[in-house]
CSV table of C-alpha atoms in Angstrom, one decimal:
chain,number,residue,atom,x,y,z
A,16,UNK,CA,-43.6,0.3,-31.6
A,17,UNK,CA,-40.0,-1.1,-32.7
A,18,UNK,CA,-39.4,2.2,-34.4
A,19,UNK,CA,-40.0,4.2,-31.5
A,20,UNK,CA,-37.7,1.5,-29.5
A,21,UNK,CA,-35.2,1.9,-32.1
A,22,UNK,CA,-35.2,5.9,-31.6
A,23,UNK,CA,-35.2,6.3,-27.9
A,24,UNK,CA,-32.2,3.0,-27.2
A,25,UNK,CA,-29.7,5.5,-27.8
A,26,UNK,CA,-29.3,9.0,-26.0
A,27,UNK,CA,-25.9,11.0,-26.6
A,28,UNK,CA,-24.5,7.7,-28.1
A,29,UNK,CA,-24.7,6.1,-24.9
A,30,UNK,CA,-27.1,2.4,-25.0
A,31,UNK,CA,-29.3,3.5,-22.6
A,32,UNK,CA,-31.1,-0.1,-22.7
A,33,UNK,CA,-27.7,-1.9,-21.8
A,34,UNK,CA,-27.1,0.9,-19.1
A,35,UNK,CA,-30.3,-0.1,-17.3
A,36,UNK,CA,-29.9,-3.5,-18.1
A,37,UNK,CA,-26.1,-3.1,-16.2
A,38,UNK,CA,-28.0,-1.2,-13.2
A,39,UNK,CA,-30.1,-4.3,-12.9
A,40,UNK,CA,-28.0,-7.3,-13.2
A,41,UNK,CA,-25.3,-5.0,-10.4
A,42,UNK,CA,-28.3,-5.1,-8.3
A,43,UNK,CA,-28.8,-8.8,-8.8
A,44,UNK,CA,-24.7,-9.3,-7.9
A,45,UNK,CA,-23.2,-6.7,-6.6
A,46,UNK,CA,-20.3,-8.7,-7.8
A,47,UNK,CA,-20.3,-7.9,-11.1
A,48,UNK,CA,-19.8,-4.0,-10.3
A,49,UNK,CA,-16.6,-4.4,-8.7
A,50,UNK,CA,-13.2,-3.6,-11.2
A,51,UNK,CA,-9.7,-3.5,-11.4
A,52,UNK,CA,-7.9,-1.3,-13.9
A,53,UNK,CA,-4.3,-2.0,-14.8
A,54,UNK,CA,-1.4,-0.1,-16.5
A,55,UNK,CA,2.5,-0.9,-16.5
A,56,UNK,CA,4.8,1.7,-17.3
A,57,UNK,CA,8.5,1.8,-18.4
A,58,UNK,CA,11.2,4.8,-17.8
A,59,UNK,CA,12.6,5.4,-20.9
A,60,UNK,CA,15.2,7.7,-19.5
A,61,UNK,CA,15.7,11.1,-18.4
A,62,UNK,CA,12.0,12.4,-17.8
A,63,UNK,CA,10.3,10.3,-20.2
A,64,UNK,CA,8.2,7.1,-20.0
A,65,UNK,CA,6.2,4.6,-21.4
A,66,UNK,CA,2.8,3.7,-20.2
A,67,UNK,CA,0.8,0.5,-21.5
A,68,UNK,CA,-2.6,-0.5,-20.4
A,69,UNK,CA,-3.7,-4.1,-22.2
A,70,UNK,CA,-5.8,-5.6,-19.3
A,71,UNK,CA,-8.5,-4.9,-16.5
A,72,UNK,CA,-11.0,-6.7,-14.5
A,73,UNK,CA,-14.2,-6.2,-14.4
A,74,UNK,CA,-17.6,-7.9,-14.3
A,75,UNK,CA,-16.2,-11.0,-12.6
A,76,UNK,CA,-13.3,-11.4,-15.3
A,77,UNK,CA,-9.9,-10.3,-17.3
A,78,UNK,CA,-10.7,-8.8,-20.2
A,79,UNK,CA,-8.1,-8.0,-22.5
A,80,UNK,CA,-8.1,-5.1,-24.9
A,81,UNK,CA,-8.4,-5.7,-28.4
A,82,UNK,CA,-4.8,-3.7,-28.6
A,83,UNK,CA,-2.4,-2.2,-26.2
A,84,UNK,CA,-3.1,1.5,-25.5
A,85,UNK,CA,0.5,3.4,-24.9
A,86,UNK,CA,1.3,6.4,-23.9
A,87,UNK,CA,4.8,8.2,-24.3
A,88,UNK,CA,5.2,11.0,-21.5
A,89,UNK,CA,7.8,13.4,-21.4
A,90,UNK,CA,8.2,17.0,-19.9
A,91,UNK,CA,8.5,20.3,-22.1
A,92,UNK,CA,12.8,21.6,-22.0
A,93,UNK,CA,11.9,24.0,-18.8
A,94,UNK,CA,10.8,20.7,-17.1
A,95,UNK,CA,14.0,19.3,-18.2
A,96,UNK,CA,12.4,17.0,-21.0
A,97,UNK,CA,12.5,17.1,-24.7
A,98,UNK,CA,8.8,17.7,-25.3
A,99,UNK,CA,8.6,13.8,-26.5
A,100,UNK,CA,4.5,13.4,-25.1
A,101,UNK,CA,2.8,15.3,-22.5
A,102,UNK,CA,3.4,15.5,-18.7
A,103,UNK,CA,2.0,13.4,-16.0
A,104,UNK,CA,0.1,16.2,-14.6
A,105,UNK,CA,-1.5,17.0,-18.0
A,106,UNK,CA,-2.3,13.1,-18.4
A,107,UNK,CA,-4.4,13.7,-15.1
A,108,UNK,CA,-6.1,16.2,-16.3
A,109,UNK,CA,-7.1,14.2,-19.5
A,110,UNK,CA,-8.7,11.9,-17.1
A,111,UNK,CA,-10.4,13.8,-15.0
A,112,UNK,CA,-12.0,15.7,-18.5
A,113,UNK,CA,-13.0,12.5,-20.1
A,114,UNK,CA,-14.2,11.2,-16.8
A,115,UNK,CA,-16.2,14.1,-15.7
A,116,UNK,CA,-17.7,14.7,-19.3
A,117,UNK,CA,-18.6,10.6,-19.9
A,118,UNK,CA,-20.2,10.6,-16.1
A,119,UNK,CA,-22.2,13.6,-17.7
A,120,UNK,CA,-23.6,12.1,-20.7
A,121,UNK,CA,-24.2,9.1,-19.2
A,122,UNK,CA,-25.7,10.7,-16.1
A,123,UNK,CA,-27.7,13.0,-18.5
A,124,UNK,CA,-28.8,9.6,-21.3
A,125,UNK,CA,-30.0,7.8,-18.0
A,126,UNK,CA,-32.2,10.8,-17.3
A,127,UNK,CA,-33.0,11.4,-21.5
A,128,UNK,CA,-31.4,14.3,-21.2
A,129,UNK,CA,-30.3,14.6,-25.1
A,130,UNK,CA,-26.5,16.5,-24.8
A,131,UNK,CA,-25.8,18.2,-28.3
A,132,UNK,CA,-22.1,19.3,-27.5
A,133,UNK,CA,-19.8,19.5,-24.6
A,134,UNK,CA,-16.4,21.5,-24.4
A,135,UNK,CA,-14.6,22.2,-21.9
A,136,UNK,CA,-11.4,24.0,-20.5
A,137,UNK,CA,-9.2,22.3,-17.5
A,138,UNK,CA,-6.8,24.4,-15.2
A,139,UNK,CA,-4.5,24.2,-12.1
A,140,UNK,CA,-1.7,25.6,-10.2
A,141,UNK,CA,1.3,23.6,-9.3
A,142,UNK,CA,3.9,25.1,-7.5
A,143,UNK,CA,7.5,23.2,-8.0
A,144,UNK,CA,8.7,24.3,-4.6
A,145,UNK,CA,7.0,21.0,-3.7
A,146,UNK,CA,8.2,19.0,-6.5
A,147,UNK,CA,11.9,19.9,-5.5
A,148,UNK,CA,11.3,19.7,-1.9
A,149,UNK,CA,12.8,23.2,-1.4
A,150,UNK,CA,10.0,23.3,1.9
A,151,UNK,CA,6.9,21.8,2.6
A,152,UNK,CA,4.4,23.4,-0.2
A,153,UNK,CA,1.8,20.7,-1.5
A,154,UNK,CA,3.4,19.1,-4.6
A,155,UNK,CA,-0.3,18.5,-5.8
A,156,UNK,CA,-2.5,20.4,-7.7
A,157,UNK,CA,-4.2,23.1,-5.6
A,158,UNK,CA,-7.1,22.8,-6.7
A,159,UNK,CA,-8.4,21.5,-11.0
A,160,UNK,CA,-11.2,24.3,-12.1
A,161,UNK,CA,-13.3,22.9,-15.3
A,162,UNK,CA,-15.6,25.4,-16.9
A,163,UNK,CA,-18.0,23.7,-19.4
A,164,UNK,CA,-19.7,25.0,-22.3
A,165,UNK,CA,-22.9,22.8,-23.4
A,166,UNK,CA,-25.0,23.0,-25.8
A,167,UNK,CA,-28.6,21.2,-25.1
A,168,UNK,CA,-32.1,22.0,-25.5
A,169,UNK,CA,-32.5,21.4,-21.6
A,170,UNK,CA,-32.7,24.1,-19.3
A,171,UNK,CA,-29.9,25.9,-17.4
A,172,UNK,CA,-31.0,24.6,-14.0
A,173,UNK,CA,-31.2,21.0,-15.6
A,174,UNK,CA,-27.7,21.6,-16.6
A,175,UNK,CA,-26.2,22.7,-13.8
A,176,UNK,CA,-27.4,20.1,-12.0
A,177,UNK,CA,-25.4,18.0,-14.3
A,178,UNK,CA,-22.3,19.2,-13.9
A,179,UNK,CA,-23.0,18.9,-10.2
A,180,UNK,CA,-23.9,15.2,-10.7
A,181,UNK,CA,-21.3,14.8,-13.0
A,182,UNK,CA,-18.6,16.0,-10.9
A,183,UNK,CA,-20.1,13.4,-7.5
A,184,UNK,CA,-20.4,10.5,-9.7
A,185,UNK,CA,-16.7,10.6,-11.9
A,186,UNK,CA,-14.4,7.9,-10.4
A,187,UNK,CA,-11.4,10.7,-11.4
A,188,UNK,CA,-12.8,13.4,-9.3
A,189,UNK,CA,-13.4,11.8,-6.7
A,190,UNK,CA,-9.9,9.7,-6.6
A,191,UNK,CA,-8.3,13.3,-7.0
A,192,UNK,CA,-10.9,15.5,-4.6
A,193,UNK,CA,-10.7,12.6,-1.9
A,194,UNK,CA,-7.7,11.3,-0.1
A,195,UNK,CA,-6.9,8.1,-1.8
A,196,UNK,CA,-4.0,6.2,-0.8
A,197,UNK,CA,-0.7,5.9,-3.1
A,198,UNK,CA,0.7,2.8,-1.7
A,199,UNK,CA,4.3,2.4,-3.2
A,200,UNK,CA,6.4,-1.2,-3.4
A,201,UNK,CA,9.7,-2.2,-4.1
A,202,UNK,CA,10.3,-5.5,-5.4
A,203,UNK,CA,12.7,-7.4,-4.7
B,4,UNK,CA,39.0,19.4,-15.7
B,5,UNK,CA,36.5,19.6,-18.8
B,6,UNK,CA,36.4,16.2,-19.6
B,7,UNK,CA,34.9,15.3,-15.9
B,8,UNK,CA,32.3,17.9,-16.1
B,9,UNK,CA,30.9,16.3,-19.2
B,10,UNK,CA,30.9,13.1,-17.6
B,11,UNK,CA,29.2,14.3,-14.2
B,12,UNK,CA,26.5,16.7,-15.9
B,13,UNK,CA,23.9,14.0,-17.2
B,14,UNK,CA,22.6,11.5,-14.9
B,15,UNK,CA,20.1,9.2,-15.3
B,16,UNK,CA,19.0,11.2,-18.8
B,17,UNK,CA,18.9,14.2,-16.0
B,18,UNK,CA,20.6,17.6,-16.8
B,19,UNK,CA,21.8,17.8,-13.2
B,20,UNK,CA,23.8,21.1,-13.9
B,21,UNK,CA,20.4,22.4,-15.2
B,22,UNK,CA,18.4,21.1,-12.1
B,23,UNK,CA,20.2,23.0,-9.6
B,24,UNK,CA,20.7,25.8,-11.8
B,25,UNK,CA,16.6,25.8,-11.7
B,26,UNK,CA,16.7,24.8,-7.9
B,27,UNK,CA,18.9,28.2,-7.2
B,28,UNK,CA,16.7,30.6,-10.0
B,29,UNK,CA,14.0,29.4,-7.7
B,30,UNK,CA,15.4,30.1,-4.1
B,31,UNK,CA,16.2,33.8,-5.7
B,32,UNK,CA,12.5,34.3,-7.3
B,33,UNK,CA,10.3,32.1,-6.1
B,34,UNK,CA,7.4,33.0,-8.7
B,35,UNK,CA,9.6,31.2,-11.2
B,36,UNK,CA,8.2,28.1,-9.5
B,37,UNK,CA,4.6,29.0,-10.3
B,38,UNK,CA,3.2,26.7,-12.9
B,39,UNK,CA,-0.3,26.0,-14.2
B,40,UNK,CA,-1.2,23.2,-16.5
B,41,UNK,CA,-4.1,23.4,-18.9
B,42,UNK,CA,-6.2,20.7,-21.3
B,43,UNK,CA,-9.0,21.6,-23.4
B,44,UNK,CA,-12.1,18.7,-23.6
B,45,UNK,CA,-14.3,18.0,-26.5
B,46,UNK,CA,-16.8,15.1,-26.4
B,47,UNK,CA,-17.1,13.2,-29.7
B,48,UNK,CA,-20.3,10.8,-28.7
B,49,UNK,CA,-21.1,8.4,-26.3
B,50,UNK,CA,-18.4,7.4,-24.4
B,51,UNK,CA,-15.5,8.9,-26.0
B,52,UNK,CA,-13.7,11.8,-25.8
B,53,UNK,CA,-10.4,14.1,-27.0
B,54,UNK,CA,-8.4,16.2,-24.8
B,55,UNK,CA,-5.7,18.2,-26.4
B,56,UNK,CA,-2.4,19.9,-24.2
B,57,UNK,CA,-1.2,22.9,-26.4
B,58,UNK,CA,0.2,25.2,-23.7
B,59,UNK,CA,1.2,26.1,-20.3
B,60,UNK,CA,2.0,28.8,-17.9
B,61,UNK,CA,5.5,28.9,-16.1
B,62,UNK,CA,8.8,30.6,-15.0
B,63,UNK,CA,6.6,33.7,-15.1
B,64,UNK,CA,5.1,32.9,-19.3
B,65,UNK,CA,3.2,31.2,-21.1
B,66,UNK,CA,4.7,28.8,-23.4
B,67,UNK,CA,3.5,26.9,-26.5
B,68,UNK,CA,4.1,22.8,-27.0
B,69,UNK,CA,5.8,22.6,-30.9
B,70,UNK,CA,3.4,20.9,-31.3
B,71,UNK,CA,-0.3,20.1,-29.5
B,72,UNK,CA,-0.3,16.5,-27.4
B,73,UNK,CA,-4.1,15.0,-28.5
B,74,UNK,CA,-5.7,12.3,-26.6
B,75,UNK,CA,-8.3,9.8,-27.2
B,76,UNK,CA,-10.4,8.1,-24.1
B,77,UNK,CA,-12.9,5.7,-24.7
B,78,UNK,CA,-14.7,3.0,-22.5
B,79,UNK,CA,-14.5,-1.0,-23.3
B,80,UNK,CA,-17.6,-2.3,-24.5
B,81,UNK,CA,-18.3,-3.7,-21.1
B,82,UNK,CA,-18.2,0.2,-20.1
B,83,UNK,CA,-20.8,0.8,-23.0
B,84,UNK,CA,-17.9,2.1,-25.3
B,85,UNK,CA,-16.1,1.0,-28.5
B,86,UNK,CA,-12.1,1.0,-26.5
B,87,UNK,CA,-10.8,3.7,-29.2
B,88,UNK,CA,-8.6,4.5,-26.5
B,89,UNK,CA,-7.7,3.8,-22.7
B,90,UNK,CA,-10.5,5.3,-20.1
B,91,UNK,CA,-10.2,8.3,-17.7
B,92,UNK,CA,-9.2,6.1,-15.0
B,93,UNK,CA,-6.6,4.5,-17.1
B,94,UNK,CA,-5.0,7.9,-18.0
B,95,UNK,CA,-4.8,8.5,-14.2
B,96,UNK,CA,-2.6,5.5,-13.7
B,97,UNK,CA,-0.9,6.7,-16.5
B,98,UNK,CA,-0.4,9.6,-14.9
B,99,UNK,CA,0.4,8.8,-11.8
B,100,UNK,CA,3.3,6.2,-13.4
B,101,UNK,CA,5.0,8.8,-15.2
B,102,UNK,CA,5.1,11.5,-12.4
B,103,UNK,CA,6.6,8.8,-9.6
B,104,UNK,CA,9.0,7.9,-11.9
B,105,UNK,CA,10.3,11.0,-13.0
B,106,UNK,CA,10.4,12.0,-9.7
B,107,UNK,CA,12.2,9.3,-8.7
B,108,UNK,CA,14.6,9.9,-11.7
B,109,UNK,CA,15.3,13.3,-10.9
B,110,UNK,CA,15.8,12.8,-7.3
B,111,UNK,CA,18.4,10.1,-7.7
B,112,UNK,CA,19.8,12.1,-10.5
B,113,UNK,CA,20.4,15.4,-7.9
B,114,UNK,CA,22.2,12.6,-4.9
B,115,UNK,CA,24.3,11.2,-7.8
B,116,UNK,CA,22.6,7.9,-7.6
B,117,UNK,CA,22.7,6.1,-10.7
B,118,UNK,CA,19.7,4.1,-12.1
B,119,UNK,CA,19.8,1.7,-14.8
B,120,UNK,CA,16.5,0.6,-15.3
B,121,UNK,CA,13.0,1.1,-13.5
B,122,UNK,CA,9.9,-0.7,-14.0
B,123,UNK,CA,6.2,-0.3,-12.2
B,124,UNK,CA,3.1,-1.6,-12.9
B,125,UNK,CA,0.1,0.1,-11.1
B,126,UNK,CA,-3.2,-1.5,-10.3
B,127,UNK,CA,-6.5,0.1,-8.2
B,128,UNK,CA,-10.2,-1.1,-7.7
B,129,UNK,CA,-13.3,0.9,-8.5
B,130,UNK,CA,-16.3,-0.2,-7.6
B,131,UNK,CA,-19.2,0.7,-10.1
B,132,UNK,CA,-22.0,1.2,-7.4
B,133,UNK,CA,-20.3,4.9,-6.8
B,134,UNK,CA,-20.6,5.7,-10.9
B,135,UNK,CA,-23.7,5.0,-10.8
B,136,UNK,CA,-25.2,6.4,-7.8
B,137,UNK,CA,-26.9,3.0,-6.7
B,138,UNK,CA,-25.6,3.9,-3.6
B,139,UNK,CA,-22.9,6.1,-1.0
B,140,UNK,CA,-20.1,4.0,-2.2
B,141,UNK,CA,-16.9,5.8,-3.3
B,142,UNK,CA,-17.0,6.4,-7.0
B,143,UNK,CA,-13.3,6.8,-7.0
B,144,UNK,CA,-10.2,4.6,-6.6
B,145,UNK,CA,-10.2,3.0,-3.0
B,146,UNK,CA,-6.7,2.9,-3.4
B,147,UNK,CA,-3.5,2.8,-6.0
B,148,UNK,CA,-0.6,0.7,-5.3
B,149,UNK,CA,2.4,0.8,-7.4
B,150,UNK,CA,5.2,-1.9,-7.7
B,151,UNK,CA,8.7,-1.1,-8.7
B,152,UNK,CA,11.1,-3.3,-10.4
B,153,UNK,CA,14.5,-1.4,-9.9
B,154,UNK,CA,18.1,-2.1,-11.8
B,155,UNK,CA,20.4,-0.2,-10.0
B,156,UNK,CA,23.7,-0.4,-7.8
B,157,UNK,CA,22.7,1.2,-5.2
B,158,UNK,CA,21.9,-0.3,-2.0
B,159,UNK,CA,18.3,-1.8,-1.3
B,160,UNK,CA,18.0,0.7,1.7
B,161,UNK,CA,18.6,3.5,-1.1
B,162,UNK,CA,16.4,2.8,-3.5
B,163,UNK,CA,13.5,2.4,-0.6
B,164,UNK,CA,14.0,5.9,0.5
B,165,UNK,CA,14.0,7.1,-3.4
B,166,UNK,CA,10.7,5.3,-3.7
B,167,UNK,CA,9.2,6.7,-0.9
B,168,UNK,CA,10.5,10.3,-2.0
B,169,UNK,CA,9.0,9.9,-5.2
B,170,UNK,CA,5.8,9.6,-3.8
B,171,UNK,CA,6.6,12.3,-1.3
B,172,UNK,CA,7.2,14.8,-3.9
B,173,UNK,CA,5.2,13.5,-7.0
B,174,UNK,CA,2.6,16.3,-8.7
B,175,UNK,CA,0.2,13.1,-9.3
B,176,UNK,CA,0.4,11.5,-6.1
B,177,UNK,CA,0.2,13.9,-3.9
B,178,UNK,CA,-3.3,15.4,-6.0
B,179,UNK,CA,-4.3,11.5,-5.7
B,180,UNK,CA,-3.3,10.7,-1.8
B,181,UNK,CA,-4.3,14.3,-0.2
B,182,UNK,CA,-8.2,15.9,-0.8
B,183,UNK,CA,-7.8,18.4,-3.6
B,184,UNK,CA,-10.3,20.8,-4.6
B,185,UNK,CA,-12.1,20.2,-7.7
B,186,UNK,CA,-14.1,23.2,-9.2
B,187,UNK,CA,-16.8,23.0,-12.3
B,188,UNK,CA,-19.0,25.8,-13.5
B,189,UNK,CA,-21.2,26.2,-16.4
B,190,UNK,CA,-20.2,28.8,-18.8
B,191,UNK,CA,-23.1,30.6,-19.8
């Protein structure tokens, strides 16, 4: 019997036993589900920037990171930028994959769904007339379009159905397909 | 004559001569202004993921970064993850930090307002019931606010509009604050 427990704790890498055990104890305090995520950023100059995220709270605490992660974004010379890092609206699209793919395997571990690859390929149109405020185009993406590639024994239907689930649960889709408010400060 | 054009071209890092010269290529052929961004996803186990930006499409090609931008995501171990890197949501604020900024920069840069130094730190709350479908709750952000630490002369009232302009015309914020279309489909 421990072997068998051993073999089926972990599906796609995810602790499925600690996933359930989460569920549970959020349903015991529904307290514990409720987070904060952090990052402070610094313009470096021209149209580059630092970003550092050390911090978030979660679970009814701080937690700090073991390390600071940073990020250096920049835009490519026809965006005006030396190419130091990649571009805000590229770093979105690293979140929304990550996001989208994690809510996947989790999603698919939960159900013991066993994932054996996922790749995928993100695109979108921006159009700079918005950007520049030359009129009154969208800034925005117009729409993000992720076409995945998974390799699993499950079936196509169960897959789909994944992605589906996927894309409903991911807190980065639905921050970008929903209107969430940008609330900007100035200190003083 | 030439001495004053050298002094009056950068501002605030900002190639202004460049900017307008891209503001005016744009009023002539407005597909110049057409850009789409691109990622590519792999997931490495569990929780983590890479995401790496090699190339995108604008000012009517395709263009190739010297060299690719790779990212990282991981969840804390209170996510069920090992932190190898930030997390999807994280990269959003990251995101999001960069793009106000810059647009902030470049918008100040185009009135001739000079900024010295600009500061933010970013902070949202998700609430874990969404991710994990206990219930209707929004898996997303509920909201982003930004705060912004500004060194500059110019006048309080100034730097209120640029911050609000920013966000008018940020890429990130504007994908974040209006409901934008996100697509997935399973390759086959």
């Amino acid at each position: 019997m421990k072997t068998q427990q051993t073999q089926t704790k972990i599906v796609n890498g995810v602790d499925v036993d600690q996933l359930f055990k989460t569920i549970d104890t959020i349903k015991e305090n529904p307290e514990i589900a409720k987070f904060n995520f952090r990052a402070s950023n610094k313009w470096i100059g021209g149209t580059a920037n630092k970003t550092t995220v050390s911090e978030y709270y979660g679970a009814c605490k701080t937690h700090m990171r073991s390390k600071p992660h940073v990020f250096i974004k920049d835009e490519p010379p026809v965006l005006l930028g030396k190419d130091q890092g990649a571009n805000p609206v590229e770093y979105l699209l690293a979140g929304l994959a990550g996001c989208v793919t994690t809510s996947l395997v989790a999603h698919a571990a939960a159900r013991g769904v066993k994932i054996d690859s996922i790749e995928s390929t993100l695109e979108g149109d921006i159009d700079l007339h918005g950007l520049l405020q030359l009129d009154d185009t969208n800034p925005g993406y117009q729409g993000i379009n992720i076409s995945f590639k998974i390799e699993s024994d499950a079936s196509e239907e169960t897959l789909q159905e994944l992605i589906e689930l996927a894309k409903k649960s991911s807190p980065v889709a639905n921050t970008v397909s929903r209107p969430t408010p940008v609330n900007v400060r100035l200190e003083k």
